[in-house]
Every structure is written in structure tokens, then in C-alpha cells.
Coordinates of C-alpha atoms in Angstrom, one line a residue:
M14 CA 35.1 38.7 -68.1
A15 CA 37.7 36.1 -69.0
K16 CA 36.8 32.8 -70.5
P17 CA 37.0 30.0 -68.0
A18 CA 39.9 27.6 -68.0
V19 CA 39.7 24.0 -69.0
S20 CA 37.7 22.4 -66.3
A21 CA 39.4 20.5 -63.5
E22 CA 38.1 18.5 -60.6
K23 CA 37.2 20.7 -57.6
R24 CA 39.3 19.9 -54.5
H25 CA 39.3 20.7 -50.8
A26 CA 43.0 20.8 -50.5
I27 CA 46.3 20.8 -52.4
A28 CA 49.6 19.3 -51.3
M29 CA 53.1 20.1 -52.6
H30 CA 53.7 16.4 -53.1
G31 CA 51.5 13.4 -52.6
A32 CA 47.9 13.3 -51.2
P33 CA 46.6 15.5 -48.4
K34 CA 46.5 13.9 -44.9
Y35 CA 42.9 15.0 -44.2
A36 CA 40.1 13.8 -46.4
P37 CA 37.1 15.9 -47.4
G38 CA 34.7 16.3 -44.5
F39 CA 37.5 15.9 -41.8
Q40 CA 36.5 17.2 -38.4
H41 CA 39.6 19.0 -37.1
F42 CA 43.4 18.9 -37.1
D43 CA 45.0 16.2 -35.0
Y44 CA 47.1 18.6 -33.0
V45 CA 44.2 20.5 -31.4
N46 CA 41.8 19.7 -28.6
P47 CA 38.4 19.9 -30.3
Q48 CA 36.7 20.0 -26.8
A49 CA 38.8 23.0 -25.6
P50 CA 36.6 25.5 -23.8
V51 CA 36.2 29.1 -25.0
G52 CA 36.9 31.9 -22.6
G53 CA 39.5 33.6 -20.5
Q54 CA 42.4 35.7 -21.7
L55 CA 46.0 35.1 -22.7
R56 CA 48.6 37.6 -21.8
L57 CA 51.9 37.4 -23.8
G58 CA 55.0 39.5 -23.9
A59 CA 56.9 41.0 -26.8
I60 CA 60.2 42.8 -27.0
G61 CA 60.7 46.3 -28.4
S62 CA 57.8 48.4 -29.8
F63 CA 55.5 48.8 -32.8
D64 CA 54.3 51.7 -34.9
S65 CA 52.1 50.3 -37.6
L66 CA 49.1 48.0 -38.0
N67 CA 49.9 47.1 -41.5
P68 CA 51.9 43.8 -41.4
F69 CA 52.3 43.6 -45.2
L70 CA 54.9 46.3 -45.5
L71 CA 58.5 46.6 -44.7
K72 CA 57.8 50.1 -43.6
G73 CA 57.1 50.4 -39.9
I74 CA 57.1 47.7 -37.2
S75 CA 53.8 45.8 -36.8
P76 CA 52.7 44.1 -33.5
R77 CA 52.5 40.4 -32.7
G78 CA 49.2 38.7 -33.3
L79 CA 48.0 40.4 -36.4
G80 CA 48.0 37.0 -38.3
D81 CA 44.8 36.1 -36.4
V82 CA 43.1 39.2 -37.8
Y83 CA 43.5 38.3 -41.5
Q84 CA 42.7 35.1 -43.4
S85 CA 44.2 33.6 -46.5
L86 CA 42.6 31.8 -49.4
L87 CA 43.8 28.4 -48.1
E88 CA 44.8 27.3 -44.6
R89 CA 48.0 25.4 -43.9
S90 CA 48.1 22.3 -41.7
R91 CA 51.1 22.0 -39.4
D92 CA 51.4 18.2 -39.4
E93 CA 52.2 17.8 -43.1
P94 CA 55.2 19.1 -45.1
F95 CA 53.2 21.5 -47.2
T96 CA 49.5 21.0 -47.6
L97 CA 46.8 23.7 -47.8
Y98 CA 43.0 23.3 -47.2
A99 CA 39.9 25.2 -48.3
N100 CA 39.4 28.4 -46.3
I101 CA 38.2 31.6 -47.9
A102 CA 38.3 29.6 -51.0
R103 CA 35.7 26.9 -50.5
S104 CA 37.3 24.8 -53.3
I105 CA 40.1 25.0 -55.8
E106 CA 40.7 23.7 -59.4
V107 CA 44.2 23.1 -60.5
A108 CA 45.7 22.3 -63.9
P109 CA 47.4 18.9 -64.2
D110 CA 50.7 20.7 -64.8
R111 CA 49.9 23.4 -62.2
S112 CA 50.1 26.1 -64.8
W113 CA 46.9 27.7 -63.3
I114 CA 44.7 27.5 -60.3
I115 CA 41.1 28.6 -59.8
F116 CA 39.9 29.7 -56.3
N117 CA 36.2 29.4 -55.7
I118 CA 35.3 31.7 -52.8
D119 CA 33.0 30.5 -50.1
P120 CA 29.7 32.5 -50.4
K121 CA 29.7 32.6 -46.5
A122 CA 33.1 34.3 -46.3
R123 CA 32.9 37.8 -44.8
F124 CA 35.1 40.6 -43.6
S125 CA 34.6 41.7 -40.0
T126 CA 32.5 44.5 -41.4
G127 CA 29.9 42.0 -42.6
D128 CA 30.8 42.6 -46.3
P129 CA 31.2 39.5 -48.5
I130 CA 34.6 38.6 -49.8
T131 CA 34.6 38.6 -53.5
A132 CA 36.9 37.9 -56.4
E133 CA 37.4 41.6 -56.8
D134 CA 39.0 41.6 -53.3
V135 CA 41.3 38.7 -54.2
L136 CA 42.4 40.5 -57.4
F137 CA 43.0 43.7 -55.5
S138 CA 45.0 41.9 -52.8
Y139 CA 47.2 40.2 -55.4
Q140 CA 47.8 43.4 -57.4
T141 CA 48.6 45.3 -54.2
F142 CA 51.0 42.8 -52.8
R143 CA 52.7 42.3 -56.3
D144 CA 53.3 46.1 -56.7
E145 CA 53.7 47.3 -53.1
G146 CA 54.2 44.4 -50.8
R147 CA 57.4 43.0 -49.3
P148 CA 60.2 42.3 -51.8
N149 CA 60.1 38.5 -51.4
V150 CA 56.3 38.5 -52.0
Q151 CA 56.7 40.7 -55.0
S152 CA 59.2 38.4 -56.5
Y153 CA 56.8 35.4 -56.2
Y154 CA 53.7 37.2 -57.3
R155 CA 55.4 38.4 -60.5
K156 CA 55.5 34.8 -61.6
V157 CA 51.8 35.2 -62.3
T158 CA 51.2 35.9 -66.0
S159 CA 47.5 36.6 -65.7
A160 CA 44.8 37.0 -63.1
D161 CA 41.2 36.6 -64.4
I162 CA 38.0 37.0 -62.6
L163 CA 35.7 34.2 -63.8
S164 CA 32.6 35.1 -61.7
P165 CA 32.0 37.3 -58.6
L166 CA 33.2 34.4 -56.5
S167 CA 35.8 32.8 -58.8
I168 CA 39.3 33.8 -59.9
R169 CA 42.0 32.1 -61.9
F170 CA 45.7 32.7 -61.7
T171 CA 48.0 31.5 -64.5
F172 CA 51.8 31.1 -63.9
E173 CA 55.0 31.4 -65.9
E174 CA 56.9 28.2 -66.5
E175 CA 59.6 28.7 -63.9
G176 CA 58.6 27.7 -60.4
R177 CA 55.0 27.0 -61.4
F178 CA 54.7 23.8 -59.4
E179 CA 54.9 25.7 -56.1
M180 CA 53.0 28.8 -57.2
P181 CA 49.5 27.5 -56.6
L182 CA 50.4 27.0 -52.9
I183 CA 52.1 30.3 -52.6
L184 CA 49.0 32.1 -54.0
G185 CA 46.9 30.0 -51.6
L186 CA 48.7 31.6 -48.7
M187 CA 47.8 35.1 -49.8
S188 CA 45.9 37.1 -47.3
V189 CA 42.7 38.8 -48.7
L190 CA 42.2 42.4 -48.0
P191 CA 39.0 44.4 -48.5
K192 CA 39.3 46.5 -51.7
S193 CA 36.8 49.1 -50.4
A194 CA 39.0 49.8 -47.3
F195 CA 41.7 51.3 -49.5
E196 CA 39.6 53.6 -51.7
T197 CA 40.6 56.5 -49.4
V198 CA 43.6 55.0 -47.6
D199 CA 47.1 54.6 -49.0
F200 CA 48.2 50.9 -48.6
N201 CA 51.8 52.0 -48.8
E202 CA 51.6 54.2 -45.7
S203 CA 52.2 52.6 -42.4
S204 CA 49.4 53.6 -39.9
L205 CA 48.0 52.8 -36.5
T206 CA 44.5 52.8 -38.0
P207 CA 43.4 49.2 -38.5
F208 CA 41.7 48.0 -41.6
A209 CA 39.1 45.2 -41.7
G210 CA 40.2 41.6 -41.7
S211 CA 38.3 38.4 -42.0
G212 CA 39.9 36.3 -39.2
P213 CA 38.8 35.1 -35.8
Y214 CA 40.1 38.1 -33.8
L215 CA 39.5 41.8 -33.9
I216 CA 41.7 44.6 -32.7
E217 CA 40.0 45.9 -29.6
K218 CA 42.5 48.4 -28.2
V219 CA 45.9 49.8 -29.1
E220 CA 48.4 51.6 -26.9
P221 CA 51.0 52.5 -29.5
G222 CA 54.3 50.8 -28.9
R223 CA 53.2 49.4 -25.5
R224 CA 50.2 47.1 -25.8
I225 CA 47.7 45.6 -28.2
V226 CA 44.5 43.8 -27.3
Y227 CA 42.7 41.4 -29.6
R228 CA 39.1 40.3 -29.0
R229 CA 37.6 37.0 -30.2
N230 CA 35.1 37.8 -33.0
E231 CA 32.0 35.8 -32.1
H232 CA 30.6 36.7 -35.6
F233 CA 33.7 35.3 -37.4
W234 CA 32.3 33.6 -40.5
G235 CA 34.7 30.6 -40.4
W236 CA 33.9 29.1 -37.0
H237 CA 32.2 26.1 -38.7
L238 CA 35.3 25.2 -40.7
P239 CA 37.2 22.1 -39.5
Q240 CA 40.6 23.8 -39.4
N241 CA 39.2 26.2 -36.8
K242 CA 37.9 23.6 -34.4
G243 CA 39.8 23.7 -31.1
R244 CA 41.6 26.9 -32.1
Y245 CA 41.4 30.6 -31.1
N246 CA 39.9 29.7 -27.7
F247 CA 40.7 32.8 -25.7
E248 CA 38.2 35.6 -25.4
R249 CA 41.1 38.1 -25.4
V250 CA 44.7 37.9 -26.4
I251 CA 47.0 40.7 -25.1
Y252 CA 50.5 41.5 -26.1
D253 CA 52.5 43.7 -23.7
Y254 CA 55.7 45.2 -25.0
F255 CA 58.9 45.3 -22.9
R256 CA 62.2 47.1 -23.4
D257 CA 64.2 43.9 -23.1
D258 CA 63.8 40.2 -22.4
D259 CA 64.9 40.4 -18.8
V260 CA 62.0 42.7 -17.9
A261 CA 59.6 40.4 -19.8
L262 CA 60.9 37.4 -17.8
E263 CA 60.3 39.2 -14.5
A264 CA 56.8 40.1 -15.7
F265 CA 56.2 36.4 -16.2
K266 CA 57.5 35.4 -12.8
A267 CA 55.2 38.0 -11.3
H268 CA 52.3 36.3 -13.2
N269 CA 51.7 39.4 -15.3
I270 CA 52.3 37.3 -18.4
D271 CA 50.7 33.9 -18.8
A272 CA 53.2 32.1 -21.0
R273 CA 56.6 32.7 -22.7
F274 CA 58.8 30.8 -25.0
E275 CA 62.4 30.8 -23.8
S276 CA 65.4 30.9 -26.2
S277 CA 68.2 31.2 -23.7
A278 CA 69.7 28.0 -22.3
A279 CA 71.0 29.9 -19.3
K280 CA 67.6 31.3 -18.4
W281 CA 65.8 28.0 -19.0
S282 CA 68.3 26.3 -16.7
S283 CA 68.1 28.7 -13.7
A284 CA 66.3 32.0 -14.2
Y285 CA 62.9 30.7 -13.3
E286 CA 63.8 29.3 -9.9
S287 CA 62.6 32.3 -7.9
A288 CA 59.0 31.7 -9.2
S289 CA 56.7 28.9 -8.1
G290 CA 53.5 27.3 -9.4
Y291 CA 54.3 27.7 -13.1
R292 CA 54.9 24.8 -15.5
K293 CA 57.6 24.0 -17.9
S294 CA 56.6 22.3 -21.2
M295 CA 58.9 21.0 -23.9
P296 CA 56.9 20.0 -27.0
R297 CA 58.9 18.3 -29.6
I298 CA 59.6 20.1 -32.9
G299 CA 59.4 18.1 -36.1
L300 CA 60.7 20.8 -38.5
P301 CA 64.2 20.9 -39.8
A302 CA 66.4 22.7 -37.3
P303 CA 68.0 25.9 -38.6
M304 CA 71.6 25.6 -39.6
L305 CA 73.3 27.9 -37.1
G306 CA 77.0 28.1 -37.9
I307 CA 80.2 30.1 -38.0
V308 CA 80.4 31.0 -41.7
F309 CA 83.5 31.1 -43.9
N310 CA 83.5 33.7 -46.6
T311 CA 85.2 31.7 -49.4
R312 CA 85.5 34.9 -51.4
R313 CA 88.5 35.6 -49.2
A314 CA 91.5 33.7 -50.5
K315 CA 92.5 32.4 -47.1
F316 CA 89.2 30.4 -46.9
G317 CA 89.3 29.2 -50.5
D318 CA 91.2 26.0 -49.6
L319 CA 88.9 23.2 -48.2
R320 CA 91.8 21.9 -46.0
V321 CA 91.9 25.3 -44.2
R322 CA 88.1 25.2 -43.6
M323 CA 88.4 21.6 -42.3
A324 CA 91.3 22.6 -40.0
L325 CA 89.3 25.4 -38.4
T326 CA 86.4 23.0 -38.0
Y327 CA 88.6 20.7 -36.0
A328 CA 89.7 23.6 -33.8
Y329 CA 86.1 24.3 -32.6
D330 CA 85.5 22.4 -29.3
F331 CA 81.7 22.2 -29.4
E332 CA 81.5 19.7 -26.5
W333 CA 83.2 22.1 -24.2
V334 CA 81.0 25.0 -25.3
N335 CA 77.8 22.9 -24.8
A336 CA 78.8 21.8 -21.3
N337 CA 80.2 25.1 -20.0
I338 CA 78.2 27.8 -21.9
L339 CA 75.0 26.1 -23.2
H340 CA 74.2 24.1 -20.0
G341 CA 74.3 20.9 -22.0
L342 CA 70.9 21.5 -23.5
Y343 CA 71.8 21.3 -27.1
K344 CA 72.8 18.8 -29.7
R345 CA 75.5 19.3 -32.4
T346 CA 74.1 20.1 -35.8
Q347 CA 75.2 17.6 -38.4
S348 CA 73.0 18.6 -41.3
Y349 CA 71.6 21.6 -43.1
F350 CA 68.2 19.8 -42.7
E351 CA 68.8 18.5 -39.2
N352 CA 66.0 16.9 -37.2
S353 CA 64.1 15.8 -40.4
P354 CA 63.9 13.0 -42.9
L355 CA 65.6 15.4 -45.4
A356 CA 69.0 15.1 -43.6
A357 CA 71.6 13.1 -45.4
R358 CA 72.6 10.1 -43.2
G359 CA 75.0 7.3 -43.6
V360 CA 77.0 6.6 -46.8
I361 CA 75.6 8.0 -50.1
N362 CA 73.0 5.9 -51.7
D363 CA 72.7 4.9 -55.4
A364 CA 70.2 7.6 -56.3
E365 CA 72.2 10.4 -54.8
R366 CA 75.4 9.1 -56.3
L367 CA 73.8 9.0 -59.7
L368 CA 72.9 12.7 -59.4
L369 CA 76.4 13.8 -58.2
S370 CA 78.7 11.6 -60.2
P371 CA 78.7 13.9 -63.3
F372 CA 80.1 16.6 -61.0
A373 CA 82.9 14.5 -59.4
D374 CA 85.6 16.9 -60.6
E375 CA 84.3 19.8 -58.5
L376 CA 83.3 17.8 -55.5
P377 CA 85.4 16.6 -52.6
D378 CA 85.9 12.8 -52.5
A379 CA 84.2 12.8 -49.1
V380 CA 80.9 13.3 -50.8
F381 CA 81.1 9.8 -52.2
G382 CA 82.9 8.2 -49.2
A383 CA 82.2 7.7 -45.6
A384 CA 79.2 9.3 -43.9
F385 CA 79.8 12.9 -42.8
R386 CA 80.6 13.4 -39.1
L387 CA 82.0 16.4 -37.3
P388 CA 85.0 15.9 -35.1
E389 CA 84.3 15.4 -31.4
T390 CA 86.2 16.0 -28.1
D391 CA 85.9 14.9 -24.5
G392 CA 84.7 18.3 -23.6
S393 CA 87.7 19.1 -21.4
G394 CA 88.7 22.1 -23.4
R395 CA 92.0 20.3 -24.3
A396 CA 91.3 19.0 -27.8
R397 CA 94.9 18.1 -28.5
D398 CA 94.2 15.4 -31.0
N399 CA 91.9 17.6 -33.0
L400 CA 94.4 20.5 -32.9
R401 CA 97.1 18.2 -34.2
D402 CA 94.8 17.1 -37.0
A403 CA 94.1 20.8 -37.7
Q404 CA 97.7 21.7 -37.8
K405 CA 98.5 18.9 -40.2
L406 CA 95.8 20.1 -42.6
L407 CA 97.1 23.7 -42.4
M408 CA 100.6 22.4 -43.3
E409 CA 99.2 20.5 -46.2
A410 CA 97.5 23.7 -47.4
G411 CA 100.9 25.5 -47.5
Y412 CA 101.0 27.2 -44.2
R413 CA 103.9 27.2 -41.7
I414 CA 104.5 28.3 -38.1
E415 CA 107.1 31.1 -37.6
N416 CA 107.7 32.4 -34.1
G417 CA 104.3 31.1 -33.0
V418 CA 102.5 32.8 -36.0
L419 CA 100.8 30.8 -38.7
K420 CA 101.9 32.2 -42.1
Q421 CA 101.1 31.5 -45.7
G422 CA 104.2 29.6 -47.0
E423 CA 104.6 31.6 -50.3
T424 CA 103.6 35.1 -49.3
G425 CA 104.6 35.0 -45.6
Q426 CA 101.2 36.6 -44.8
P427 CA 100.1 36.0 -41.3
F428 CA 96.7 34.1 -41.0
E429 CA 94.3 36.5 -39.3
I430 CA 90.5 36.3 -38.8
E431 CA 87.9 39.0 -38.0
F432 CA 84.6 37.7 -36.6
L433 CA 81.9 40.2 -37.5
I434 CA 78.9 40.2 -35.2
N435 CA 76.0 42.4 -34.2
N436 CA 74.8 40.3 -31.3
A437 CA 76.9 40.3 -28.1
D438 CA 75.6 36.8 -27.2
Y439 CA 77.8 35.4 -30.0
I440 CA 81.0 36.5 -28.2
K441 CA 80.6 33.6 -25.8
L442 CA 80.5 31.2 -28.7
I443 CA 83.5 32.6 -30.4
S444 CA 85.9 33.3 -27.4
P445 CA 86.7 29.6 -26.7
F446 CA 87.3 29.1 -30.4
Q447 CA 89.8 32.0 -30.3
R448 CA 91.9 30.2 -27.7
N449 CA 92.3 27.2 -29.9
L450 CA 93.0 29.4 -32.9
E451 CA 95.8 31.1 -30.9
I452 CA 97.4 27.7 -30.3
L453 CA 97.4 27.2 -34.1
G454 CA 99.1 30.5 -34.5
I455 CA 96.1 32.3 -35.8
K456 CA 95.3 35.8 -34.6
S457 CA 91.6 36.6 -34.4
T458 CA 89.5 39.5 -33.4
I459 CA 85.8 40.1 -32.8
R460 CA 84.3 43.2 -34.2
Q461 CA 80.8 44.1 -33.0
V462 CA 79.0 46.7 -35.1
D463 CA 75.5 48.3 -35.1
T464 CA 72.7 46.7 -37.1
A465 CA 72.9 49.0 -40.0
S466 CA 76.6 48.7 -40.4
Y467 CA 76.4 44.9 -40.0
Q468 CA 73.7 44.7 -42.7
N469 CA 75.7 46.8 -45.1
R470 CA 78.8 44.6 -44.7
L471 CA 76.7 41.4 -45.2
T472 CA 75.1 42.9 -48.3
G473 CA 78.5 43.4 -49.8
Y474 CA 80.0 40.2 -48.3
D475 CA 82.6 42.3 -46.6
F476 CA 83.6 40.0 -43.8
D477 CA 85.9 37.1 -42.9
M478 CA 83.5 35.1 -40.7
I479 CA 80.1 35.6 -39.3
I480 CA 77.5 33.6 -37.3
N481 CA 74.4 33.0 -39.4
S482 CA 71.3 30.8 -39.4
W483 CA 69.4 29.4 -42.3
G484 CA 65.9 28.1 -41.6
Q485 CA 64.5 25.3 -43.7
S486 CA 61.1 23.7 -44.1
L487 CA 59.9 20.1 -44.8
S488 CA 59.2 21.3 -48.4
P489 CA 62.2 23.2 -49.6
G490 CA 61.8 25.1 -52.9
N491 CA 62.8 28.2 -54.8
E492 CA 64.5 29.8 -51.7
Q493 CA 67.4 27.4 -52.0
A494 CA 68.6 29.4 -55.0
F495 CA 68.8 32.5 -52.8
Y496 CA 70.8 30.5 -50.3
W497 CA 73.3 28.6 -52.3
S498 CA 73.3 29.3 -56.1
R499 CA 76.1 30.7 -58.2
D500 CA 74.0 33.6 -59.2
A501 CA 73.4 34.4 -55.5
A502 CA 77.1 34.1 -54.8
A503 CA 77.8 36.9 -57.3
T504 CA 74.8 39.1 -56.4
P505 CA 75.0 41.5 -53.4
G506 CA 72.3 41.0 -50.8
T507 CA 71.6 37.3 -51.0
R508 CA 72.0 34.7 -48.2
N509 CA 74.8 32.9 -50.0
Y510 CA 77.2 34.3 -47.4
P511 CA 79.8 31.5 -47.9
G512 CA 80.1 32.3 -51.6
I513 CA 79.2 28.7 -52.7
S514 CA 79.6 28.5 -56.5
L515 CA 79.1 25.0 -57.8
A516 CA 77.4 23.6 -60.9
S517 CA 76.3 20.6 -58.9
V518 CA 74.5 22.8 -56.4
D519 CA 72.7 24.7 -59.1
M520 CA 71.6 21.4 -60.6
L521 CA 70.2 20.2 -57.3
I522 CA 68.4 23.5 -56.6
E523 CA 66.7 23.2 -60.0
R524 CA 65.6 19.6 -59.2
I525 CA 64.3 20.6 -55.8
A526 CA 62.3 23.6 -57.2
T527 CA 60.8 21.4 -59.9
A528 CA 60.3 18.1 -58.1
R529 CA 57.0 16.5 -58.9
T530 CA 57.2 13.7 -56.4
R531 CA 58.3 13.5 -52.7
E532 CA 60.9 10.9 -53.6
T533 CA 62.6 13.1 -56.1
L534 CA 62.6 16.0 -53.6
V535 CA 64.0 14.0 -50.7
T536 CA 66.8 12.5 -52.9
S537 CA 67.7 15.9 -54.3
V538 CA 67.7 17.6 -50.8
R539 CA 69.9 14.8 -49.3
A540 CA 72.3 15.1 -52.1
L541 CA 72.5 18.9 -51.6
D542 CA 73.0 18.3 -47.9
R543 CA 76.0 16.1 -48.7
V544 CA 77.6 18.6 -51.0
L545 CA 77.2 21.5 -48.5
L546 CA 78.5 19.5 -45.6
A547 CA 81.5 18.1 -47.5
G548 CA 82.4 21.6 -48.6
H549 CA 82.8 22.7 -44.9
Y550 CA 81.4 26.1 -45.7
V551 CA 80.3 26.6 -42.1
I552 CA 81.3 25.3 -38.7
P553 CA 78.0 23.9 -37.5
L554 CA 76.9 24.8 -34.0
Y555 CA 73.9 23.5 -32.3
Y556 CA 70.1 22.9 -32.2
T557 CA 67.3 21.6 -30.0
D558 CA 64.4 19.5 -31.1
R559 CA 62.3 21.0 -28.3
Q560 CA 60.4 24.2 -27.6
W561 CA 61.0 25.7 -24.1
L562 CA 57.7 27.0 -22.9
A563 CA 57.0 28.3 -19.4
H564 CA 53.3 28.8 -18.6
W565 CA 51.0 29.2 -15.7
P566 CA 48.7 26.2 -14.9
E567 CA 45.5 27.8 -16.2
I568 CA 47.0 27.9 -19.7
R569 CA 46.5 24.4 -21.2
L570 CA 48.2 22.7 -24.2
P571 CA 47.0 19.9 -26.4
Q572 CA 48.8 16.6 -25.8
I573 CA 49.9 16.2 -29.4
P574 CA 52.2 18.8 -30.9
S575 CA 52.5 19.6 -34.6
Y576 CA 55.7 19.7 -36.6
W577 CA 55.9 23.3 -35.4
G578 CA 55.6 22.2 -31.7
T579 CA 52.9 24.3 -30.1
E580 CA 51.5 27.8 -30.7
P581 CA 49.0 30.0 -28.8
D582 CA 46.2 29.5 -31.2
V583 CA 45.7 25.9 -30.0
W584 CA 45.9 26.7 -26.2
W585 CA 43.0 27.3 -23.9
Y586 CA 42.1 28.7 -20.5
E587 CA 41.0 26.5 -17.7
E588 CA 40.7 27.8 -14.2
A589 CA 43.5 26.3 -12.1
K590 CA 42.3 24.1 -9.3
Q591 CA 43.2 25.1 -5.8
P592 CA 45.4 22.7 -3.8

């Protein structure tokens, strides 16, 4: 047995930056109803199918809801940027430099079989996920240099230097599996045979590919924990699978589904009118909105000039698209961290300028000048002023119009664009853009391919333009390197689809990943936002700061949403009153 680490104060929580919101002995999270009654059932819909009950593998498709069957060492709160609280681990000890963490397991913690959760189970889970888990999990867990069992209920993880500040939290989110369950079962084989979890729900019934039923576990060991108060209130949670979303919508209107999140502006506006008696709720979301945009592949010479990318941004009439296609339900995205305090707003401040000034030679002057703002139109579809500005920029970049065709001045090469998509819904976002491109003399085509072909071309960056979305959190970290770094730009299969290759961006990514204070993080993220925006690597599209949730009256929601909006684990069933 390994020698214990240097002692550290035992804690009930760990925050990425700053102090946890909830003090020791807190009663419940603020975004729940602690008086919510227990009972009833919740029927939800899912699209597609499933063929595996192992959610920890890429192999196979697992059903919705399995996250309530398994528990992690620590539990995340949803009204803080990134803070974890004691869960399977009753307490933690962390090195001042976060080079190691000790998890002290709650003696009451049990799997659904009644067997206690031990340090051996934690070690087995870590080793299994490190060697056979999803690729992103493997990459994180390999930053652990040693895992030492200190006692039957205590285990210490030690981390390599790179990324160690975030690693205690990443390990804290690790689900714990029973070692004994895999003595005769191969973890790496997808299966419809469930293995024991330690969470508030059990798998009661499975109809492969069609339905899964979860039953509330009255013997769940963690009902007394404050983070579980007011949560997991339904006696049963049922997921029915449908071949497409239109069928699922009809099932909701027939009251065969109790609630559904809507993602289509068109459906939210008009598709529910044939039903009556249901409710529409729109909880506010406090997380950064994903950056959904039309992406320039700057590896292609025609998109290498900033003026060209700016010109095409001027040619996109978002106001017309929002009014005529998106039912006016969206806002224009103006930041890679939109809808959050991380978004760069106004003119650059002194702290951001200090970070970016050494890189002035590679950055557009706009980074240091006026606040970033996308061009606007009157929404009429006749954006003449914007198109004149676009044409001027293209002329400055060395293009000329010849017989109505935009050509590169030196080579005479016509300017042509292929939009690569695998989602037919994107056509309606691109088609109005094509009309304006045609006015500029640019020929464009839309090529829709199957998922496998699309992924292959993305992996090799074989495209002109795509529509892509990057999600962000309130606590950005190591993932930014996968999104924007020079290494990512040169490595097939990353998410640096624009091909951004800037020393300033690499510096900011490093500062974000190693930030020790919230102030340092925010300053670095805002500076990164300014660089990405000023580079015009995407034409930003739209976002909403609301969830669109349709539900029947007996499904009740807490009054206070979290940063995530609302989720089924905080809802409850209350018999609807008759009129």
C-alpha cells in the first residue's frame, strides 16, 4: 500500500476558481424545489434507436437516461462555473498546487446490489476508462502519473505538470463502476445486459431500440445527500424511441409523451397549435451560447485574405434570415462566448491589450480598435450598402468583375465556393446567402453528403465552407487547444476547422488552461474572443438564451433555473387540477 501524501485539509467541495457557492452542511441546490413530491411517471421521447447499455464506449448507441443509473466521485452544481461537491467521495484532500488529490469514499456508498463502493472499484474504473474508454477520456486520464490506494476507502491520484490545475475536477467527474461486475464480462463489448450502478434509478425494462424504463431506487444510498434533495422525483422515467422528430411531436400532442424540448423555431412557432391544454415554458439559459457559424477553411488560398472573409460576412443578411426563416426567435451571435461574462464587449481594456500587444504584427488592427460588431441590414433582403462594402473589400483584395464573374486579378481564376453539409436544414440558411454571392459574381454550390463521407472530409479538412458549432462552458480549459491551436490546425481530426494558426492564440490557450484565478481566466478568454472575432474565421449565425420546453400541466418545474436552464431530474409530478 502506498505511503500517504502530505496531509491537506479535508474539503466538501472543489472549485476550478474561487470558493464554492455552497458551504459545508448546505441543504440543497437553489435551483430545485426541496418540497417536490415523489411519485408519478415521466414519459420522454428520443429519436433513433439504441443497441447498448454501456454509455462509456464509442461502440454501440446507448439510450437516454443512463446518467441517472451511475454516480461519480463528486457532483457538479449547475449554478456555478465549475464546482464539484462531495458525493461517492465524502471528502477530498488536494495539494496546494493541485499536483494530487485524495478521494475519501463515503462508508455508506453502495452499488445497487448492496455491495460497498471501495477504493478498488475507483482504481478499476480509472484504469478501465484510461485504457478502454472514449478517446477524449483516455487523453485526460493519461495525465495521471500514479494512482495509489491509501486505504480500503481512500485513493490518491497524482498528475503530470501539464493541465494539472483542472485534473482534480476531471477525475472528480469519473463514474465509479463495480470491479466485480467485470470479472466475467468484457467491458469493451457493447451489450444490452446492464451492470450495477450506484445512482438513484435502476433499469427496470428494456425493449431494444424502442423503449427503456427506469425505476426510482428507494434503497439508493445517497438520498440523504443535499445535492439529491428535490431531484429524481418520478417513480418511473420512460424513454420511447421514434424514427423521426415529427412522429415524436405527434406523440406529445396526443399526450403519449409528457414533455419535450423543441429545437426548431418553425415548430415552436406553429406546430403545437393543434393540441390544447399543454404548457410552454422558456427557462433562461446562463451558459455561453454555442458559436454556430458558416466556417471559412483558411487552408484554401481564396479564404486566406482577411478582406475576403470580411466581404463575405457583409454579404450574409442575417436580419432577413431571422425574420423569414427563423420566425424572429433568435439573436445574432456576436461572440464565441455569447450570453456569458466571458464575451468580449466594448473596446479592448488595458489587461487584454497588455496580453495581445506583443503579437500586434500578426493581429488585425481591429483587435485594438473599436468594439467588434457584425454588419446589420434592414431585413428587406436588399442589403445594397453591405454588398457595396463587400465589393469594395474584394477589389482591395485583388479581385475584379469580368462579365459578371468575380475573378482573381492575377490568375483570372473565378471565385467559386462549395458549401459542404450533411444536414438538409442548413440549406435554408445558405440559400439566401447564395443569392447575395451571385450579385458579387461568386458562383456557389451546396453539396450534401452522407454522415460518413462528411466526417471523412472534415477529418482531412477537405472543404471550402461548412456550418459548424462550437460549444463552450463558463470554465474553458484544455479543450481550447483542440479548437484553435496551431498544432490542431496541422493535425487531421481536430475541431480547428478554420485552420487558425496564430502564436497569440496559442499563448492565450496556455493562459486559459493554467489560469489560477477567475480574473486571469476571464481576461484571457475575452482576449481570445477578440482575436477570433477580428480574424473573421466564421460568419456567426444565431443563438437563443432560452430553452423551449413544451409539457403537460402535471409536469411541474422549479421557479429558478440553473445556468443549464432546466432538466428532467428537477421536475416533479403533480396531478393536474380539473377545471
